[in-house]
Tab-separated table of C-alpha atoms and ligand atoms in Angstrom:
chain	number	residue	atom	x	y	z
A	1	UNK	CA	-6.213	-2.867	4.793
A	2	UNK	CA	-5.819	-2.432	1.008
A	3	UNK	CA	-9.000	-3.645	0.113
A	4	UNK	CA	-9.320	-5.133	-3.511
A	5	UNK	CA	-12.162	-3.721	-5.696
A	6	UNK	CA	-14.337	-5.322	-8.117
A	7	UNK	CA	-12.280	-3.768	-11.061
A	8	UNK	CA	-8.768	-4.849	-9.561
A	9	UNK	CA	-7.776	-1.737	-7.903
A	10	UNK	CA	-6.986	-1.671	-4.421
A	11	UNK	CA	-8.343	1.098	-1.923
A	12	UNK	CA	-6.884	1.729	1.579
A	13	UNK	CA	-9.894	1.267	3.886
A	14	UNK	CA	-10.074	2.451	7.318
A	15	UNK	CA	-10.606	0.194	10.218
A	16	UNK	CA	-11.962	2.813	12.471
A	17	UNK	CA	-15.040	5.085	12.850
A	18	UNK	CA	-14.384	8.696	12.565
A	19	UNK	CA	-16.227	10.371	15.871
A	20	UNK	CA	-14.626	13.713	16.390
A	21	UNK	CA	-13.782	16.116	13.400
A	22	UNK	CA	-12.318	19.507	13.031
A	23	UNK	CA	-13.436	21.683	10.234
A	24	UNK	CA	-11.025	22.853	7.589
A	25	UNK	CA	-11.324	25.298	4.916
A	26	UNK	CA	-9.616	25.476	1.378
A	27	UNK	CA	-8.975	29.262	0.745
A	28	UNK	CA	-8.913	30.841	-2.509
A	29	UNK	CA	-5.416	30.895	-4.403
A	30	UNK	CA	-4.937	34.764	-4.143
A	31	UNK	CA	-5.290	34.563	-0.303
A	32	UNK	CA	-2.813	31.091	-0.257
A	33	UNK	CA	-0.356	33.251	-2.281
A	34	UNK	CA	-0.389	35.928	0.342
A	35	UNK	CA	0.044	33.624	3.054
A	36	UNK	CA	2.902	31.760	1.674
A	37	UNK	CA	4.639	35.011	0.826
A	38	UNK	CA	4.142	36.211	4.454
A	39	UNK	CA	5.342	32.872	5.534
A	40	UNK	CA	8.605	33.409	3.876
A	41	UNK	CA	7.835	30.612	1.542
A	42	UNK	CA	8.463	28.101	4.575
A	43	UNK	CA	5.607	25.881	5.200
A	44	UNK	CA	6.392	25.937	9.078
A	45	UNK	CA	5.527	29.596	9.250
A	46	UNK	CA	2.079	29.128	7.898
A	47	UNK	CA	-0.789	29.378	10.369
A	48	UNK	CA	-2.622	25.953	10.786
A	49	UNK	CA	-6.105	27.990	10.031
A	50	UNK	CA	-4.645	28.802	6.482
A	51	UNK	CA	-4.019	25.138	5.855
A	52	UNK	CA	-6.417	22.969	4.134
A	53	UNK	CA	-4.806	19.612	4.367
A	54	UNK	CA	-1.959	19.503	7.093
A	55	UNK	CA	0.829	17.031	5.710
A	56	UNK	CA	3.555	18.891	7.333
A	57	UNK	CA	4.155	16.051	9.714
A	58	UNK	CA	2.908	13.252	11.794
A	59	UNK	CA	4.330	14.619	15.085
A	60	UNK	CA	1.460	15.248	17.423
A	61	UNK	CA	-0.883	15.345	14.797
A	62	UNK	CA	-2.068	11.598	14.887
A	63	UNK	CA	-5.929	11.130	15.819
A	64	UNK	CA	-6.228	9.566	19.533
A	65	UNK	CA	-8.339	6.471	20.140
A	66	UNK	CA	-11.559	6.386	22.032
A	67	UNK	CA	-9.428	4.363	24.648
A	68	UNK	CA	-6.856	7.026	24.940
A	69	UNK	CA	-9.033	9.637	25.462
A	70	UNK	CA	-11.019	7.660	27.995
A	71	UNK	CA	-7.457	6.733	29.808
A	72	UNK	CA	-6.845	10.799	30.099
A	73	UNK	CA	-9.712	11.181	32.021
A	74	UNK	CA	-8.404	8.921	35.065
A	75	UNK	CA	-5.026	10.607	35.115
A	76	UNK	CA	-3.314	10.707	38.347
A	77	UNK	CA	-2.092	14.276	38.681
A	78	UNK	CA	0.751	13.787	41.266
A	79	UNK	CA	4.044	15.317	41.011
A	80	UNK	CA	6.002	12.247	42.432
A	81	UNK	CA	4.648	8.527	42.574
A	82	UNK	CA	2.027	9.226	39.623
A	83	UNK	CA	-0.141	6.392	39.098
A	84	UNK	CA	-0.128	7.575	35.202
A	85	UNK	CA	3.644	6.992	35.022
A	86	UNK	CA	3.220	3.451	36.629
A	87	UNK	CA	0.777	2.536	33.673
A	88	UNK	CA	3.501	3.755	31.402
A	89	UNK	CA	6.314	1.891	32.751
A	90	UNK	CA	4.265	-1.176	32.600
A	91	UNK	CA	3.248	-0.610	28.924
A	92	UNK	CA	6.779	-0.139	27.962
A	93	UNK	CA	7.847	-3.692	29.900
A	94	UNK	CA	4.869	-5.383	28.241
A	95	UNK	CA	5.133	-4.075	24.771
A	96	UNK	CA	8.618	-3.429	24.289
A	97	UNK	CA	10.590	-5.309	27.063
A	98	UNK	CA	12.477	-2.817	28.943
A	99	UNK	CA	12.398	-2.444	32.827
A	100	UNK	CA	14.133	0.577	33.312
A	101	UNK	CA	12.317	4.314	31.972
A	102	UNK	CA	13.093	7.571	31.733
A	103	UNK	CA	10.010	9.523	30.887
A	104	UNK	CA	10.966	12.781	28.634
A	105	UNK	CA	8.993	15.611	27.107
A	106	UNK	CA	9.680	14.575	23.512
A	107	UNK	CA	11.869	12.670	21.272
A	108	UNK	CA	14.626	15.271	20.995
A	109	UNK	CA	15.056	15.529	24.950
A	110	UNK	CA	15.791	11.752	24.956
A	111	UNK	CA	18.543	12.797	22.158
A	112	UNK	CA	19.805	15.554	24.482
A	113	UNK	CA	20.339	13.047	27.517
A	114	UNK	CA	21.920	10.479	25.493
A	115	UNK	CA	24.365	12.503	23.731
A	116	UNK	CA	25.063	14.377	27.035
A	117	UNK	CA	25.934	11.312	28.582
A	118	UNK	CA	27.446	9.221	26.054
A	119	UNK	CA	29.766	11.353	23.941
A	120	UNK	CA	32.850	12.881	24.793
A	121	UNK	CA	34.209	15.696	22.613
A	122	UNK	CA	35.654	14.293	19.409
A	123	UNK	CA	33.733	10.990	19.577
A	124	UNK	CA	31.849	9.825	16.414
A	125	UNK	CA	28.068	8.514	16.445
A	126	UNK	CA	27.668	6.049	13.414
A	127	UNK	CA	24.037	6.251	12.190
A	128	UNK	CA	22.061	4.474	9.394
A	129	UNK	CA	20.881	7.974	8.676
A	130	UNK	CA	20.901	11.333	10.798
A	131	UNK	CA	17.700	12.944	12.009
A	132	UNK	CA	17.611	16.642	12.192
A	133	UNK	CA	17.392	16.958	15.985
A	134	UNK	CA	19.620	13.793	16.628
A	135	UNK	CA	22.363	15.221	14.543
A	136	UNK	CA	22.302	18.684	16.338
A	137	UNK	CA	22.413	16.835	19.532
A	138	UNK	CA	25.537	14.933	18.883
A	139	UNK	CA	27.008	18.228	17.540
A	140	UNK	CA	26.095	20.026	20.430
A	141	UNK	CA	27.950	17.466	22.827
A	142	UNK	CA	30.996	17.725	20.720
A	143	UNK	CA	30.592	14.670	18.555
A	144	UNK	CA	30.636	14.018	14.844
A	145	UNK	CA	28.144	12.167	12.817
A	146	UNK	CA	29.082	9.279	10.035
A	147	UNK	CA	25.768	7.889	8.254
A	148	UNK	CA	26.559	4.324	6.845
A	149	UNK	CA	23.374	3.730	4.881
A	150	UNK	CA	23.415	1.290	2.023
A	151	UNK	CA	24.011	2.936	-1.517
A	152	UNK	CA	20.569	2.131	-2.606
A	153	UNK	CA	19.204	4.506	0.362
A	154	UNK	CA	19.997	7.670	-1.765
A	155	UNK	CA	18.637	6.346	-4.748
A	156	UNK	CA	15.077	7.397	-4.576
A	157	UNK	CA	14.162	5.013	-7.535
A	158	UNK	CA	15.705	2.074	-6.039
A	159	UNK	CA	12.863	-0.820	-4.733
A	160	UNK	CA	15.341	-2.234	-2.428
A	161	UNK	CA	12.732	-3.259	0.134
A	162	UNK	CA	15.197	-2.035	3.348
A	163	UNK	CA	16.704	1.082	2.531
A	164	UNK	CA	17.130	1.910	6.234
A	165	UNK	CA	19.619	-1.011	6.595
A	166	UNK	CA	23.369	-0.172	7.488
A	167	UNK	CA	26.090	-1.147	5.267
A	168	UNK	CA	28.150	-3.694	7.388
A	169	UNK	CA	31.291	-3.233	5.485
A	170	UNK	CA	31.357	0.426	6.050
A	171	UNK	CA	30.613	-0.132	9.800
A	172	UNK	CA	33.394	-2.647	10.267
A	173	UNK	CA	36.014	-0.130	8.394
A	174	UNK	CA	34.796	2.889	10.279
A	175	UNK	CA	35.265	1.206	13.559
A	176	UNK	CA	38.675	0.185	12.399
A	177	UNK	CA	39.663	3.740	11.324
A	178	UNK	CA	38.159	5.463	14.469
A	179	UNK	CA	39.219	2.811	16.962
A	180	UNK	CA	36.416	1.597	18.879
A	181	UNK	CA	36.834	3.789	21.966
A	182	UNK	CA	36.246	6.871	19.744
A	183	UNK	CA	32.671	5.488	18.918
A	184	UNK	CA	30.137	6.589	21.394
A	185	UNK	CA	27.191	4.872	20.152
A	186	UNK	CA	25.624	3.193	16.959
A	187	UNK	CA	22.400	4.735	16.223
A	188	UNK	CA	19.855	2.784	14.022
A	189	UNK	CA	16.792	4.430	13.252
A	190	UNK	CA	13.338	2.828	12.857
A	191	UNK	CA	11.788	3.664	9.403
A	192	UNK	CA	14.436	6.213	8.743
A	193	UNK	CA	12.622	9.481	8.415
A	194	UNK	CA	14.890	11.288	6.075
A	195	UNK	CA	15.657	8.426	3.758
A	196	UNK	CA	11.958	8.599	3.010
A	197	UNK	CA	10.653	6.384	5.917
A	198	UNK	CA	12.504	3.557	4.971
A	199	UNK	CA	13.048	0.277	7.344
A	200	UNK	CA	15.880	-1.815	8.219
A	201	UNK	CA	15.629	-5.558	8.254
A	202	UNK	CA	15.870	-7.667	11.338
A	203	UNK	CA	18.837	-9.529	9.514
A	204	UNK	CA	20.812	-6.205	9.092
A	205	UNK	CA	19.860	-5.121	12.734
A	206	UNK	CA	21.327	-8.382	14.216
A	207	UNK	CA	24.453	-8.121	12.229
A	208	UNK	CA	24.979	-4.278	13.455
A	209	UNK	CA	24.472	-5.713	16.914
A	210	UNK	CA	27.054	-8.400	16.632
A	211	UNK	CA	29.494	-6.016	15.562
A	212	UNK	CA	28.584	-3.416	18.100
A	213	UNK	CA	28.802	-6.091	20.832
A	214	UNK	CA	32.524	-7.464	19.864
A	215	UNK	CA	33.546	-3.802	19.936
A	216	UNK	CA	31.624	-2.812	23.337
A	217	UNK	CA	29.754	0.014	21.703
A	218	UNK	CA	26.331	0.488	22.756
A	219	UNK	CA	23.688	-0.049	19.964
A	220	UNK	CA	20.952	2.959	20.385
A	221	UNK	CA	17.382	2.504	18.652
A	222	UNK	CA	15.395	5.364	17.864
A	223	UNK	CA	12.196	3.863	17.893
A	224	UNK	CA	9.756	6.631	17.320
A	225	UNK	CA	8.181	4.452	14.491
A	226	UNK	CA	9.122	1.295	15.553
A	227	UNK	CA	5.502	-0.534	14.997
A	228	UNK	CA	6.075	0.755	11.048
A	229	UNK	CA	9.372	-0.605	11.154
A	230	UNK	CA	8.108	-4.297	12.604
A	231	UNK	CA	5.195	-4.408	10.124
A	232	UNK	CA	7.359	-3.935	7.407
A	233	UNK	CA	9.658	-6.674	8.337
A	234	UNK	CA	6.503	-8.659	8.846
A	235	UNK	CA	5.546	-7.936	5.172
A	236	UNK	CA	9.006	-7.729	3.457
A	237	UNK	CA	11.332	-10.043	5.189
A	238	UNK	CA	11.520	-13.855	4.800
A	239	UNK	CA	10.866	-15.875	7.935
A	240	UNK	CA	8.855	-13.064	9.437
A	241	UNK	CA	5.325	-13.416	7.418
A	242	UNK	CA	3.687	-15.308	10.142
A	243	UNK	CA	4.946	-13.616	13.324
A	244	UNK	CA	2.898	-11.212	15.413
A	245	UNK	CA	3.802	-7.514	15.114
A	246	UNK	CA	4.248	-7.590	19.170
A	247	UNK	CA	6.831	-10.460	18.722
A	248	UNK	CA	8.763	-8.836	15.955
A	249	UNK	CA	8.864	-5.616	18.178
A	250	UNK	CA	10.050	-7.885	21.333
A	251	UNK	CA	12.804	-9.218	18.710
A	252	UNK	CA	14.100	-5.855	17.788
A	253	UNK	CA	13.995	-4.409	21.344
A	254	UNK	CA	16.037	-7.528	22.562
A	255	UNK	CA	19.213	-6.051	20.347
A	256	UNK	CA	19.033	-2.574	21.680
A	257	UNK	CA	21.363	-1.326	24.480
A	258	UNK	CA	19.074	1.898	24.709
A	259	UNK	CA	15.791	2.533	23.027
A	260	UNK	CA	14.053	5.978	22.794
A	261	UNK	CA	10.813	7.434	20.829
A	262	UNK	CA	9.213	10.549	20.139
A	263	UNK	CA	5.769	9.820	21.710
A	264	UNK	CA	4.274	12.412	19.364
A	265	UNK	CA	5.119	10.495	16.353
A	266	UNK	CA	3.301	7.150	17.271
A	267	UNK	CA	1.771	6.722	20.812
A	268	UNK	CA	0.342	10.005	22.017
A	269	UNK	CA	0.233	13.722	21.214
A	270	UNK	CA	3.098	14.496	23.122
A	271	UNK	CA	6.345	13.028	25.263
A	272	UNK	CA	9.004	10.489	24.761
A	273	UNK	CA	10.950	8.105	26.664
A	274	UNK	CA	14.437	6.415	27.227
A	275	UNK	CA	14.294	2.599	28.035
A	276	UNK	CA	16.836	0.158	28.730
A	277	UNK	CA	17.756	-2.961	30.829
A	278	UNK	CA	21.234	-1.753	31.187
A	279	UNK	CA	21.309	-0.565	34.682
A	280	UNK	CA	25.149	1.013	34.256
A	281	UNK	CA	23.587	3.117	31.274
A	282	UNK	CA	20.626	4.223	33.181
A	283	UNK	CA	22.347	5.043	36.369
A	284	UNK	CA	24.565	7.306	34.162
A	285	UNK	CA	21.410	9.178	32.398
A	286	UNK	CA	19.199	9.274	35.128
A	287	UNK	CA	20.789	12.156	37.537
A	288	UNK	CA	20.280	14.290	34.460
A	289	UNK	CA	16.464	13.655	34.025
A	290	UNK	CA	15.402	16.164	37.164
A	291	UNK	CA	17.815	18.735	35.835
A	292	UNK	CA	16.423	19.080	32.378
A	293	UNK	CA	12.969	17.340	32.189
A	294	UNK	CA	11.362	17.018	35.486
A	295	UNK	CA	11.099	14.244	37.939
A	296	UNK	CA	11.372	10.940	37.371
A	297	UNK	CA	7.850	9.896	37.262
A	298	UNK	CA	6.681	12.575	34.875
A	299	UNK	CA	9.921	13.990	33.019
A	300	UNK	CA	8.050	17.136	31.348
A	301	UNK	CA	4.999	15.239	30.393
A	302	UNK	CA	1.642	15.813	31.885
A	303	UNK	CA	-0.043	12.864	33.578
A	304	UNK	CA	-3.096	12.844	31.033
A	305	UNK	CA	-0.051	12.435	28.431
A	306	UNK	CA	1.429	9.543	30.097
A	307	UNK	CA	-2.035	7.938	30.487
A	308	UNK	CA	-2.484	8.378	26.500
A	309	UNK	CA	0.908	7.357	25.846
A	310	UNK	CA	0.603	4.078	28.008
A	311	UNK	CA	-2.439	3.123	25.989
A	312	UNK	CA	-0.926	4.239	22.663
A	313	UNK	CA	2.114	1.952	23.463
A	314	UNK	CA	-0.426	-0.942	23.643
A	315	UNK	CA	-2.124	-0.036	20.700
A	316	UNK	CA	0.626	0.574	18.143
A	317	UNK	CA	1.586	-3.162	18.187
A	318	UNK	CA	-1.916	-3.638	16.693
A	319	UNK	CA	-1.321	-4.213	12.921
A	320	UNK	CA	-4.796	-2.481	12.271
A	321	UNK	CA	-3.421	0.653	13.470
A	322	UNK	CA	0.316	1.597	12.349
A	323	UNK	CA	-0.577	-0.933	9.481
A	324	UNK	CA	-3.540	1.647	8.284
A	325	UNK	CA	-0.999	4.443	8.197
A	326	UNK	CA	1.443	2.081	5.937
A	327	UNK	CA	-1.635	0.996	3.501
A	328	UNK	CA	-2.415	5.011	3.150
A	329	UNK	CA	1.254	5.967	2.313
A	330	UNK	CA	1.408	2.877	-0.082
A	331	UNK	CA	-1.811	4.138	-1.608
A	332	UNK	CA	-0.460	7.648	-2.101
A	333	UNK	CA	2.860	6.293	-3.562
A	334	UNK	CA	1.132	3.855	-5.919
A	335	UNK	CA	-1.036	6.692	-7.030
A	336	UNK	CA	2.241	8.768	-7.846
A	337	UNK	CA	3.832	6.179	-9.524
A	338	UNK	CA	0.656	5.506	-11.886
A	339	UNK	CA	0.705	9.483	-12.728
A	340	UNK	CA	4.573	9.427	-13.308
A	341	UNK	CA	5.134	11.768	-10.321
A	342	UNK	CA	8.860	10.965	-8.966
A	343	UNK	CA	8.670	9.587	-5.488
A	344	UNK	CA	10.738	7.680	-3.088
A	345	UNK	CA	9.954	3.833	-3.720
A	346	UNK	CA	9.206	1.346	-2.136
A	347	UNK	CA	6.549	3.339	0.302
A	348	UNK	CA	7.529	3.283	3.575
A	349	UNK	CA	6.273	4.761	6.986
A	350	UNK	CA	4.926	8.079	7.945
A	351	UNK	CA	4.672	10.038	4.346
A	352	UNK	CA	4.875	10.069	0.590
A	353	UNK	CA	8.016	11.806	-0.482
A	354	UNK	CA	8.215	13.419	-3.747
A	355	UNK	CA	11.740	13.795	-5.128
A	356	UNK	CA	12.205	17.335	-5.742
A	357	UNK	CA	15.638	16.879	-7.692
A	358	UNK	CA	13.732	15.115	-10.310
A	359	UNK	CA	10.569	16.993	-10.239
A	360	UNK	CA	12.142	20.272	-10.855
A	361	UNK	CA	15.230	19.051	-12.309
A	362	UNK	CA	16.036	22.788	-14.111
A	363	UNK	CA	16.223	24.270	-10.076
A	364	UNK	CA	19.678	24.194	-9.083
A	365	UNK	CA	20.193	22.560	-5.475
A	366	UNK	CA	21.477	25.979	-4.165
A	367	UNK	CA	17.924	27.353	-4.920
A	368	UNK	CA	16.338	24.566	-2.898
A	369	UNK	CA	14.225	22.597	-5.094
A	370	UNK	CA	12.350	20.751	-2.182
A	371	UNK	CA	11.709	24.095	-0.396
A	372	UNK	CA	10.318	25.526	-3.730
A	373	UNK	CA	8.187	22.528	-4.487
A	374	UNK	CA	6.935	22.836	-0.739
A	375	UNK	CA	5.841	26.249	-1.471
A	376	UNK	CA	4.503	25.672	-4.887
A	377	UNK	CA	2.504	22.818	-3.579
A	378	UNK	CA	0.614	25.063	-1.168
A	379	UNK	CA	0.226	27.615	-3.219
A	380	UNK	CA	-1.744	25.292	-5.767
A	381	UNK	CA	-3.638	23.122	-3.319
A	382	UNK	CA	-3.708	24.321	0.448
A	383	UNK	CA	-1.809	21.056	0.806
A	384	UNK	CA	1.123	21.859	3.552
A	385	UNK	CA	3.994	19.507	3.223
A	386	UNK	CA	7.855	19.860	4.632
A	387	UNK	CA	10.943	20.378	2.935
A	388	UNK	CA	13.290	17.641	3.655
A	389	UNK	CA	16.357	18.809	1.721
A	390	UNK	CA	19.222	21.161	1.872
A	391	UNK	CA	17.170	23.540	3.664
A	392	UNK	CA	17.191	21.233	6.284
A	393	UNK	CA	20.795	20.628	6.570
A	394	UNK	CA	23.309	22.941	8.601
A	395	UNK	CA	25.809	25.266	7.180
A	396	UNK	CA	29.223	23.559	7.796
A	397	UNK	CA	31.647	25.290	10.455
A	398	UNK	CA	33.027	27.878	7.604
A	399	UNK	CA	29.290	28.787	6.943
A	400	UNK	CA	29.490	27.042	3.836
A	401	UNK	CA	26.228	25.355	2.142
A	402	UNK	CA	26.066	21.608	2.584
A	403	UNK	CA	23.894	20.070	-0.180
A	404	UNK	CA	21.587	17.423	0.984
A	405	UNK	CA	22.044	13.679	-0.676
A	406	UNK	CA	18.410	13.758	-1.577
A	407	UNK	CA	15.888	16.548	-1.957
A	408	UNK	CA	12.437	15.568	-0.878
A	409	UNK	CA	8.967	17.188	-0.314
A	410	UNK	CA	7.603	15.106	2.560
A	411	UNK	CA	3.808	14.735	2.549
A	412	UNK	CA	3.183	13.288	5.880
A	413	UNK	CA	0.261	10.862	6.250
A	414	UNK	CA	-0.834	11.357	10.353
A	415	UNK	CA	-2.500	8.222	11.703
A	416	UNK	CA	-6.311	7.984	11.076
A	417	UNK	CA	-6.480	11.875	10.402
A	418	UNK	CA	-7.019	11.555	6.424
A	419	UNK	CA	-9.374	9.763	3.938
A	420	UNK	CA	-8.400	8.263	0.348
A	421	UNK	CA	-10.068	11.316	-1.279
A	422	UNK	CA	-7.820	13.866	0.493
A	423	UNK	CA	-4.810	11.802	-0.868
A	424	UNK	CA	-6.335	11.793	-4.530
A	425	UNK	CA	-6.701	15.652	-4.092
A	426	UNK	CA	-3.255	16.114	-3.197
A	427	UNK	CA	-2.289	13.415	-6.103
A	428	UNK	CA	-4.104	15.592	-8.529
A	429	UNK	CA	-2.583	18.831	-7.784
A	430	UNK	CA	0.884	16.912	-8.022
A	431	UNK	CA	-0.105	16.071	-11.335
A	432	UNK	CA	-1.139	19.541	-12.526
A	433	UNK	CA	2.341	20.918	-10.790
A	434	UNK	CA	4.259	18.610	-12.754
A	435	UNK	CA	2.657	19.232	-16.102
A	436	UNK	CA	3.690	23.076	-15.337
A	437	UNK	CA	7.104	22.369	-13.443
A	438	UNK	CA	8.509	24.792	-15.518
A	439	UNK	CA	7.017	27.655	-14.258
A	440	UNK	CA	8.488	26.949	-10.878
A	441	UNK	CA	11.904	28.293	-10.087
A	442	UNK	CA	13.987	28.396	-7.086
A	443	UNK	CA	14.196	30.303	-3.639
A	444	UNK	CA	16.730	32.603	-1.600
A	445	UNK	CA	16.943	33.095	2.032
A	446	UNK	CA	16.298	36.518	3.553
A	447	UNK	CA	16.544	35.466	7.179
A	448	UNK	CA	18.587	32.512	8.240
A	449	UNK	CA	18.929	31.463	11.762
A	450	UNK	CA	22.125	29.768	12.794
A	451	UNK	CA	20.701	26.444	13.417
A	452	UNK	CA	17.722	24.158	12.461
A	453	UNK	CA	16.894	26.897	9.984
A	454	UNK	CA	14.465	25.076	8.289
A	455	UNK	CA	12.108	25.760	11.180
A	456	UNK	CA	11.898	29.649	11.315
A	457	UNK	CA	14.233	30.920	8.077
A	458	UNK	CA	12.589	33.015	5.767
A	459	UNK	CA	13.083	32.778	1.763
A	460	UNK	CA	11.499	34.634	-1.028
A	461	UNK	CA	11.209	33.391	-4.976
A	462	UNK	CA	14.225	34.125	-7.174
A	463	UNK	CA	12.122	35.836	-9.321
A	464	UNK	CA	8.277	36.409	-10.197
A	465	UNK	CA	7.554	32.710	-10.788
A	466	UNK	CA	4.858	32.380	-8.344
A	467	UNK	CA	2.712	35.074	-9.770
A	468	UNK	CA	3.196	33.222	-13.286
A	469	UNK	CA	2.028	29.984	-11.517
A	470	UNK	CA	-1.120	31.753	-9.789
A	471	UNK	CA	-1.965	32.994	-13.414
A	472	UNK	CA	-1.545	29.766	-15.074
A	473	UNK	CA	-3.588	27.883	-12.253
A	474	UNK	CA	-6.578	30.381	-12.420
A	475	UNK	CA	-6.797	29.775	-16.275
A	476	UNK	CA	-7.257	26.155	-15.718
A	477	UNK	CA	-9.130	26.260	-12.529
A	478	UNK	CA	-11.008	29.628	-12.355
A	479	UNK	CA	-10.462	32.628	-10.333
A	480	UNK	CA	-11.626	31.266	-6.789
A	481	UNK	CA	-10.056	27.881	-7.025
B	501	F0G	N1	13.823	11.158	15.741
B	501	F0G	C1	13.021	10.740	14.807
B	501	F0G	C2	12.954	9.588	13.941
B	501	F0G	C3	11.896	11.765	14.526
B	501	F0G	O1	11.337	11.566	13.422
B	501	F0G	C4	11.546	12.636	15.327
B	501	F0G	C5	10.774	13.959	15.215
B	501	F0G	C6	12.593	12.892	16.586
B	501	F0G	C7	13.589	12.003	16.832
B	501	F0G	C8	12.454	13.776	17.426
B	501	F0G	O2	11.279	13.661	18.312
B	501	F0G	O3	9.961	15.754	17.699
B	501	F0G	O4	9.244	14.376	19.783
B	501	F0G	O5	11.283	15.687	19.622
B	501	F0G	N2	10.116	13.809	14.071
B	501	F0G	C9	9.267	14.741	13.635
B	501	F0G	C10	8.645	14.926	12.319
B	501	F0G	C11	9.438	16.319	14.225
B	501	F0G	O6	8.167	15.740	11.777
B	501	F0G	O7	9.063	14.048	11.654
B	501	F0G	P1	10.514	15.149	19.004
C-alpha cells in the first residue's frame, strides 16, 4: 500500500511484520573495488557475502510467509504420489484454473519441455518480447524468435500503461508472411522482464488469443509474474477497477493453451510448473517429464518446495502480497524521476530499471553501458544490480555482437525483503553517480563463454576509470565509506 503522509508525499508501507532477518555488511570502497575487479566486473560473480543490498534478482530471493514455512514442515517426502504434489495441483486448479500440471525444477525447465515438443526446426516463435532463457530454448530446438512488442515498449520514457502488449498488425502480418504452420506458438510474457517489468492488457491478450485461435496456433503464457500483471490490469485498465485479482488471473488463464511459470520468481524459493487444460498438448509433453525433470509428482522439486509453492500460489492472488512489491517499485521509480535519474516508466513489476544509454550516453554500446553502470553502482554503494543489455544478448551465428534494443541496469525489489530506507540509499548513490557520470567509462570482455555469457563472462574496464571513481568517492564520502 502507498500511504499518504501529512506533507503530501506517499510512502510504501509494509503490510507484514518482519520476523526473521539476515545480517548484511557494507564493506569499505577499497574492498568493493577489489571484489568487483576480481569478479570480472560481472555482478553475477560477486559473492553474496560481499554484497550490501542484493538487488540482483527477485528469483529465489523473496521472503517466505509464516504459512509457507509452516507448510514445509508437513511435507510428504514420497517419490511417487506425494500429498505435497496434490496440494500444489489443487492450488493451481483453484487459483489458475488448470487441471493438468507438470511440475518442473524451475522456469527454464518448462521452457525446455515446451520448446522441445512444440518446435520443429525452422519454426518461428512469436513473442511480445524474449526472456534470455526462453530465447535460448527456442534456438536450441531449431526455432527462431520474432519479437512483436509495440513501438512504445522500446522507448524507456514513454508512459504507455501496457508496454508488454503485442503489436496486433505486426502479428497478423507475421503469420501471413511465415504461414501459420511455421509458427510453433505465440508466447506472451506477463510483466515483460526485459522491457522493464511491463504488463500486457487484457484487451491486447484477448486480441492475440483471437488471432491465435483462428490460425490454430497455441498461445503460451509465461506467468512467472502473473499476479503483478493482473494487479496492474486492475490498476490501469478500464473496466477492471472493481474486479478481484483472483478473477483477473482466472480471466487471463482462460485464454492460455499452456501456462508456465518460474516458482522462484513469485510463489516459492524454487521450482516451476507447466499447466494446461489441453489434453493433447499435455500428452505430448508428459512423456519427457521423467526423462529430464523427475517423476510426475515432483518433477525435480523437493516436497518442501512443492508445499511452499502451493501456499505461495494461493497467497499471490492477495493484492497485499504482489501489490506491496509494485508499490515499492513505484516508490523507487518515482524517487529516481524526482532526482532526474533516467529510468523506465511507468513503474512495472519486479524492479526499477535505469536507462544506461541515457545515464552513460558517452559510453558506446559496444562497451556495454549497462554492464559498466552495474559495476559502478556496486562500487559506490555495495548495491548489486543486474545488466540487462548487450551483455545479456547472444552473438549472432557469425560471431558478431548483437546490440540490445535497450540497455538497462535492473535493480530488483524482491518481495518483502527491503525497506524504504534501502531504496532511499540506492537512489542516493545513483544520484551521486549521475553527477559524476563522466568518470564512468566502458568495459571489454577478457573471458567470454559461448552461451548466456552474462552469467559467467568476465570483463575489465577499458581504462583506469574505476580507480578515478574511487578517488572522487573518497573525496566526497571519506576513506571508509
Ligand atoms: N521467464 C521469466 C519471465 C523469467 O523472469 C525467468 C527468470 C524465467 C522464465 C526462467 O525461470 O530462472 O526459474 O529458470 N528470471 C530470473 C530473473 C532469472 O532474474 O529475472 P527460472
